mmCIF file of C-alpha atoms in Angstrom:
data_model
loop_
_atom_site.group_PDB
_atom_site.id
_atom_site.type_symbol
_atom_site.label_atom_id
_atom_site.label_comp_id
_atom_site.label_asym_id
_atom_site.label_seq_id
_atom_site.Cartn_x
_atom_site.Cartn_y
_atom_site.Cartn_z
ATOM 1 C CA MET A 1 91.882 97.786 62.867
ATOM 2 C CA THR A 2 89.404 100.178 64.682
ATOM 3 C CA LEU A 3 86.414 101.211 62.499
ATOM 4 C CA LEU A 4 86.450 104.734 61.153
ATOM 5 C CA ARG A 5 83.830 106.981 62.601
ATOM 6 C CA ASP A 6 82.635 110.471 62.329
ATOM 7 C CA GLU A 7 85.276 113.108 61.077
ATOM 8 C CA ASP A 8 87.674 110.330 60.281
ATOM 9 C CA LEU A 9 85.266 108.352 58.071
ATOM 10 C CA VAL A 10 84.125 111.685 56.432
ATOM 11 C CA ALA A 11 87.779 112.430 55.575
ATOM 12 C CA ALA A 12 88.287 108.990 54.104
ATOM 13 C CA PHE A 13 85.391 109.430 51.992
ATOM 14 C CA ASP A 14 86.535 112.810 50.860
ATOM 15 C CA HIS A 15 89.851 111.386 49.687
ATOM 16 C CA ALA A 16 88.163 108.364 48.049
ATOM 17 C CA SER A 17 85.592 110.511 46.074
ATOM 18 C CA ARG A 18 87.771 110.821 43.081
ATOM 19 C CA SER A 19 87.940 107.152 42.304
ATOM 20 C CA TYR A 20 84.740 105.885 44.088
ATOM 21 C CA ASP A 21 82.540 105.667 40.888
ATOM 22 C CA ALA A 22 85.204 103.639 39.045
ATOM 23 C CA LEU A 23 85.629 101.264 41.871
ATOM 24 C CA VAL A 24 81.873 100.509 42.327
ATOM 25 C CA ALA A 25 81.563 100.306 38.455
ATOM 26 C CA VAL A 26 83.323 96.780 38.794
ATOM 27 C CA ASN A 27 80.564 95.508 41.119
ATOM 28 C CA PRO A 28 78.089 93.333 38.819
ATOM 29 C CA GLY A 29 74.614 94.863 39.366
ATOM 30 C CA TYR A 30 75.516 97.687 41.557
ATOM 31 C CA HIS A 31 73.357 100.371 39.861
ATOM 32 C CA GLY A 32 70.591 97.953 38.989
ATOM 33 C CA HIS A 33 70.290 96.816 42.548
ATOM 34 C CA LEU A 34 69.956 100.418 43.710
ATOM 35 C CA ARG A 35 67.147 100.923 41.173
ATOM 36 C CA ARG A 36 65.448 97.664 42.471
ATOM 37 C CA SER A 37 65.490 98.887 46.101
ATOM 38 C CA ALA A 38 64.236 102.182 44.972
ATOM 39 C CA ARG A 39 61.300 100.488 43.344
ATOM 40 C CA ARG A 40 60.675 98.656 46.524
ATOM 41 C CA LEU A 41 59.522 101.854 48.011
ATOM 42 C CA GLY A 42 56.365 101.296 46.078
ATOM 43 C CA LEU A 43 55.570 104.970 45.292
ATOM 44 C CA PRO A 44 52.937 105.636 42.773
ATOM 45 C CA ASP A 45 52.717 107.751 39.628
ATOM 46 C CA GLY A 46 56.388 108.079 39.262
ATOM 47 C CA GLY A 47 56.519 110.086 42.426
ATOM 48 C CA ALA A 48 54.438 113.059 41.158
ATOM 49 C CA GLY A 49 53.898 115.536 43.957
ATOM 50 C CA LEU A 50 56.054 113.563 46.472
ATOM 51 C CA ARG A 51 59.106 114.575 48.417
ATOM 52 C CA VAL A 52 61.904 111.868 48.689
ATOM 53 C CA LEU A 53 65.071 111.996 50.966
ATOM 54 C CA ASP A 54 68.127 110.405 49.730
ATOM 55 C CA LEU A 55 70.084 109.891 52.979
ATOM 56 C CA GLY A 56 73.751 109.436 52.496
ATOM 57 C CA CYS A 57 73.867 109.942 48.737
ATOM 58 C CA GLY A 58 77.491 109.610 48.255
ATOM 59 C CA THR A 59 78.610 110.362 44.654
ATOM 60 C CA GLY A 60 74.857 110.237 43.668
ATOM 61 C CA ALA A 61 74.438 106.642 42.554
ATOM 62 C CA SER A 62 71.428 106.197 44.907
ATOM 63 C CA THR A 63 70.258 109.654 43.650
ATOM 64 C CA ALA A 64 70.362 108.449 40.122
ATOM 65 C CA ALA A 65 68.449 105.358 41.054
ATOM 66 C CA LEU A 66 65.616 107.408 42.678
ATOM 67 C CA ALA A 67 65.573 109.844 39.718
ATOM 68 C CA ALA A 68 65.189 106.845 37.262
ATOM 69 C CA VAL A 69 62.431 105.248 39.284
ATOM 70 C CA LEU A 70 60.688 108.274 40.470
ATOM 71 C CA PRO A 71 61.173 110.817 37.507
ATOM 72 C CA ASP A 72 58.431 113.243 38.907
ATOM 73 C CA ALA A 73 59.474 113.131 42.668
ATOM 74 C CA GLU A 74 61.215 116.066 44.385
ATOM 75 C CA ILE A 75 64.483 114.497 45.664
ATOM 76 C CA THR A 76 66.686 115.980 48.376
ATOM 77 C CA ALA A 77 70.047 114.316 48.455
ATOM 78 C CA VAL A 78 72.265 114.626 51.512
ATOM 79 C CA ASP A 79 75.843 113.482 52.537
ATOM 80 C CA ALA A 80 78.395 114.394 55.205
ATOM 81 C CA SER A 81 81.311 114.263 52.832
ATOM 82 C CA ALA A 82 81.968 117.399 50.908
ATOM 83 C CA GLY A 83 84.158 115.494 48.406
ATOM 84 C CA MET A 84 81.378 112.794 47.535
ATOM 85 C CA LEU A 85 78.755 115.552 47.468
ATOM 86 C CA GLU A 86 80.929 117.753 45.089
ATOM 87 C CA ARG A 87 81.215 114.664 42.783
ATOM 88 C CA ALA A 88 77.427 114.037 42.895
ATOM 89 C CA ALA A 89 76.281 117.600 42.441
ATOM 90 C CA GLY A 90 78.573 118.052 39.392
ATOM 91 C CA LYS A 91 76.737 115.409 37.516
ATOM 92 C CA PRO A 92 73.804 116.504 35.124
ATOM 93 C CA TRP A 93 70.482 116.275 36.906
ATOM 94 C CA ARG A 94 66.918 117.012 35.941
ATOM 95 C CA SER A 95 65.035 119.777 37.786
ATOM 96 C CA GLY A 96 63.706 118.837 41.268
ATOM 97 C CA VAL A 97 67.047 117.111 42.465
ATOM 98 C CA THR A 98 68.805 119.057 45.108
ATOM 99 C CA PHE A 99 72.002 118.396 47.133
ATOM 100 C CA VAL A 100 72.657 119.401 50.783
ATOM 101 C CA ARG A 101 75.759 118.689 52.899
ATOM 102 C CA ALA A 102 74.557 117.364 56.114
ATOM 103 C CA PRO A 103 75.351 114.529 58.437
ATOM 104 C CA ALA A 104 72.550 112.119 58.814
ATOM 105 C CA GLU A 105 72.498 112.771 62.554
ATOM 106 C CA ARG A 106 71.907 116.618 62.057
ATOM 107 C CA LEU A 107 69.556 117.232 59.284
ATOM 108 C CA ALA A 108 67.696 120.033 60.722
ATOM 109 C CA GLU A 109 70.800 122.030 61.300
ATOM 110 C CA ALA A 110 71.406 121.983 57.567
ATOM 111 C CA GLY A 111 68.021 123.179 56.747
ATOM 112 C CA VAL A 112 66.628 119.727 55.857
ATOM 113 C CA HIS A 113 63.146 119.324 57.237
ATOM 114 C CA GLY A 114 60.260 116.919 56.609
ATOM 115 C CA PRO A 115 57.666 115.698 56.162
ATOM 116 C CA PHE A 116 59.054 113.458 53.380
ATOM 117 C CA ASP A 117 56.900 110.860 51.705
ATOM 118 C CA ALA A 118 59.871 108.521 51.553
ATOM 119 C CA VAL A 119 63.341 107.976 52.756
ATOM 120 C CA PHE A 120 65.983 106.015 50.816
ATOM 121 C CA ALA A 121 69.342 105.264 52.519
ATOM 122 C CA ALA A 122 71.980 103.192 50.714
ATOM 123 C CA TYR A 123 75.113 101.923 52.380
ATOM 124 C CA LEU A 124 74.496 104.299 55.495
ATOM 125 C CA PHE A 125 73.503 102.690 58.580
ATOM 126 C CA ARG A 126 76.613 100.623 59.375
ATOM 127 C CA ASN A 127 78.706 103.709 58.830
ATOM 128 C CA VAL A 128 76.942 105.749 61.578
ATOM 129 C CA THR A 129 77.980 105.945 65.209
ATOM 130 C CA ASP A 130 74.335 105.575 66.377
ATOM 131 C CA PRO A 131 72.070 103.890 63.927
ATOM 132 C CA ASP A 132 69.160 104.030 66.343
ATOM 133 C CA ALA A 133 69.316 107.717 66.618
ATOM 134 C CA VAL A 134 69.388 108.028 62.843
ATOM 135 C CA LEU A 135 66.271 105.790 62.572
ATOM 136 C CA SER A 136 64.655 107.930 65.188
ATOM 137 C CA SER A 137 65.326 110.936 62.911
ATOM 138 C CA VAL A 138 64.087 109.129 59.845
ATOM 139 C CA HIS A 139 60.990 108.241 61.782
ATOM 140 C CA ASP A 140 60.427 111.918 62.615
ATOM 141 C CA VAL A 141 61.031 113.316 59.090
ATOM 142 C CA LEU A 142 58.721 110.805 57.444
ATOM 143 C CA ALA A 143 55.123 111.826 56.846
ATOM 144 C CA PRO A 144 52.437 109.546 58.495
ATOM 145 C CA GLY A 145 52.286 106.618 56.103
ATOM 146 C CA GLY A 146 55.785 107.564 54.612
ATOM 147 C CA ARG A 147 57.872 104.788 53.509
ATOM 148 C CA LEU A 148 61.598 103.826 54.161
ATOM 149 C CA ALA A 149 63.816 101.693 52.008
ATOM 150 C CA VAL A 150 67.252 100.854 53.367
ATOM 151 C CA HIS A 151 69.692 99.313 50.802
ATOM 152 C CA GLU A 152 72.585 97.932 52.918
ATOM 153 C CA TYR A 153 75.314 95.267 53.229
ATOM 154 C CA THR A 154 73.503 93.296 56.028
ATOM 155 C CA LEU A 155 74.655 89.687 56.045
ATOM 156 C CA SER A 156 72.149 86.725 56.306
ATOM 157 C CA GLY A 157 73.936 85.318 59.247
ATOM 158 C CA ARG A 158 75.006 82.223 57.190
ATOM 159 C CA THR A 159 78.725 81.433 57.216
ATOM 160 C CA VAL A 160 78.782 81.072 53.384
ATOM 161 C CA HIS A 161 77.663 84.561 52.900
ATOM 162 C CA ARG A 162 80.137 86.020 55.268
ATOM 163 C CA ALA A 163 82.878 84.087 53.400
ATOM 164 C CA VAL A 164 81.590 85.519 50.112
ATOM 165 C CA TRP A 165 81.776 88.934 51.392
ATOM 166 C CA THR A 166 85.205 88.435 52.701
ATOM 167 C CA GLY A 167 86.461 86.739 49.650
ATOM 168 C CA VAL A 168 85.318 89.605 47.318
ATOM 169 C CA CYS A 169 86.821 92.272 49.539
ATOM 170 C CA ARG A 170 90.202 90.595 49.898
ATOM 171 C CA GLY A 171 90.506 89.170 46.425
ATOM 172 C CA LEU A 172 89.277 92.249 44.450
ATOM 173 C CA VAL A 173 88.219 95.449 46.356
ATOM 174 C CA LEU A 174 91.016 95.744 48.804
ATOM 175 C CA PRO A 175 93.906 95.297 46.286
ATOM 176 C CA VAL A 176 92.519 97.839 43.929
ATOM 177 C CA ALA A 177 91.521 100.349 46.691
ATOM 178 C CA THR A 178 95.143 100.004 48.168
ATOM 179 C CA VAL A 179 96.650 100.909 44.727
ATOM 180 C CA LEU A 180 94.436 103.900 44.660
ATOM 181 C CA GLY A 181 95.539 104.942 48.135
ATOM 182 C CA ASP A 182 92.216 104.180 49.856
ATOM 183 C CA GLY A 183 93.111 100.900 51.466
ATOM 184 C CA GLY A 184 92.135 102.227 54.940
ATOM 185 C CA LEU A 185 88.660 103.218 53.893
ATOM 186 C CA TYR A 186 87.837 99.854 52.178
ATOM 187 C CA ARG A 187 89.301 97.887 55.021
ATOM 188 C CA HIS A 188 86.784 99.792 57.115
ATOM 189 C CA LEU A 189 84.055 98.956 54.801
ATOM 190 C CA TRP A 190 84.861 95.325 54.732
ATOM 191 C CA ARG A 191 84.938 95.180 58.606
ATOM 192 C CA SER A 192 81.869 97.448 58.973
ATOM 193 C CA VAL A 193 79.675 94.868 57.220
ATOM 194 C CA VAL A 194 81.136 91.967 59.234
ATOM 195 C CA GLU A 195 80.536 93.672 62.526
ATOM 196 C CA PHE A 196 77.202 95.079 61.701
ATOM 197 C CA ASP A 197 73.634 93.707 62.209
ATOM 198 C CA THR A 198 72.510 90.708 60.322
ATOM 199 C CA ALA A 199 69.536 91.539 58.033
ATOM 200 C CA ASP A 200 67.047 90.207 60.539
ATOM 201 C CA ARG A 201 68.646 92.064 63.431
ATOM 202 C CA PHE A 202 68.594 95.325 61.507
ATOM 203 C CA ALA A 203 64.907 94.663 60.593
ATOM 204 C CA ALA A 204 64.237 94.389 64.444
ATOM 205 C CA ARG A 205 66.074 97.643 64.903
ATOM 206 C CA VAL A 206 63.877 99.311 62.361
ATOM 207 C CA GLY A 207 60.796 97.957 64.090
ATOM 208 C CA ALA A 208 62.108 99.216 67.449
ATOM 209 C CA ALA A 209 62.376 102.816 66.138
ATOM 210 C CA GLY A 210 58.408 102.784 65.646
ATOM 211 C CA LEU A 211 58.354 101.872 61.936
ATOM 212 C CA ARG A 212 55.850 99.079 60.825
ATOM 213 C CA ASP A 213 55.426 96.585 58.160
ATOM 214 C CA VAL A 214 59.062 95.848 58.167
ATOM 215 C CA ARG A 215 60.302 93.533 55.521
ATOM 216 C CA VAL A 216 63.676 92.042 54.500
ATOM 217 C CA LEU A 217 63.990 91.546 50.765
ATOM 218 C CA PRO A 218 66.968 89.784 49.011
ATOM 219 C CA LEU A 219 68.940 90.938 46.203
ATOM 220 C CA PRO A 220 70.195 88.734 43.271
ATOM 221 C CA GLY A 221 73.518 87.653 42.039
ATOM 222 C CA TRP A 222 76.567 87.374 44.089
ATOM 223 C CA GLN A 223 75.033 89.722 46.704
ATOM 224 C CA THR A 224 72.322 87.261 47.694
ATOM 225 C CA GLY A 225 72.699 86.792 51.502
ATOM 226 C CA VAL A 226 75.000 89.839 51.478
ATOM 227 C CA THR A 227 73.023 92.790 50.538
ATOM 228 C CA HIS A 228 69.250 93.324 51.407
ATOM 229 C CA THR A 229 66.612 95.943 50.893
ATOM 230 C CA VAL A 230 64.738 96.527 54.286
ATOM 231 C CA VAL A 231 61.556 98.351 53.747
ATOM 232 C CA ALA A 232 59.041 99.885 56.337
ATOM 233 C CA ARG A 233 56.668 102.583 56.880
ATOM 234 C CA ARG A 234 55.761 105.172 59.510
ATOM 235 C CA PRO A 235 52.305 104.469 60.989
ATOM 236 C CA ARG A 236 49.432 106.680 59.801
ATOM 237 C CA LEU A 237 48.021 106.817 63.404
ATOM 238 C CA ALA A 238 49.713 106.971 66.673
ATOM 239 C CA ALA A 239 47.482 104.235 67.943
ATOM 240 C CA GLU A 240 48.637 101.863 65.276
ATOM 241 C CA ASN A 241 50.872 99.167 66.774
ATOM 242 C CA GLY A 242 52.372 95.779 66.180
ATOM 243 C CA SER A 243 55.842 95.509 64.653
ATOM 244 C CA GLY A 244 54.800 93.793 61.327
ATOM 245 C CA SER A 245 58.357 92.531 60.940
ATOM 246 C CA HIS A 246 58.795 89.652 58.367
ATOM 247 C CA ALA A 247 61.769 87.632 57.340
ATOM 248 C CA GLU A 248 63.348 87.388 53.799
ATOM 249 C CA GLY A 249 61.081 86.890 50.859
ATOM 250 C CA ALA A 250 61.388 87.223 47.207
ATOM 251 C CA ARG A 251 60.200 90.120 45.311
#
C-alpha cells in the first residue's frame, strides 16, 4: 500500500470526519494525553496575552486540550481538511478560539501569520509530504523564545513497541474503521507510523530546523514507547547555538 499524501489524504480525512471522534474515543487516555502534551508547552498564567497555533487541529481534540490547559490564550486552529474543520468549528468554544482552513505548508496564503508564542501539532508531521519544510515554517512563525510541542506517534525503535502499535491497529482500529468505510485511511495511519521517524530521529529533525532545547517525553499507558511529546523552543538570539537535544525522560 502506498501512503496517502496531499489531496488524497485530505479527501480521506474529509470522508472520515463523520466518525473520527467516535473512533478515537475508544483509545484509552487519548484526550488526557493531549492535555498532558499541551501542559508540556510550559506556558505561564493560563496563556494570558499569548497567541497559540494549533497546527493540524482535526476535529478539535487538540484545540480542546489547549483551551483546557490555556484558558486565557488566543488559539488559532488550522487544518487542511474541510470536513474535519467543519466538525471542529461546529463544537461550542469560548471566545478567543478561531478556525482556519489551511495546509500546514501554506499558512500565509490562508492569512495565518506569526509571531505565535507557541505551536502545538498533534498527529501531523508523519502525514505531511515534507516534514522539514513544515518545521521550517514553524520556526519562522514562532516568536523568539516561542515554544513547540509535537504530540505524535513516534515509535521508540524497540521491537516490542512496534509490535504493540501493529497489534492495536490490526486487532481493533482497522476492523472498526473498515466497517465504517474508512479502512484505507486507517491502513495509511498504521503504516505512516511504522515508516516515520523514531522519536529520537524526529527530535534530531526538530533540532536541525534551528529549534533548541529539544526533549523527547514519553506518554503513559499502552502508548508508552508508541506516542511521545517532543518539545523545543525557538532561540531568543540569532547567535544562540547548540542543539540541546535530549533523550527520553519522565515528566
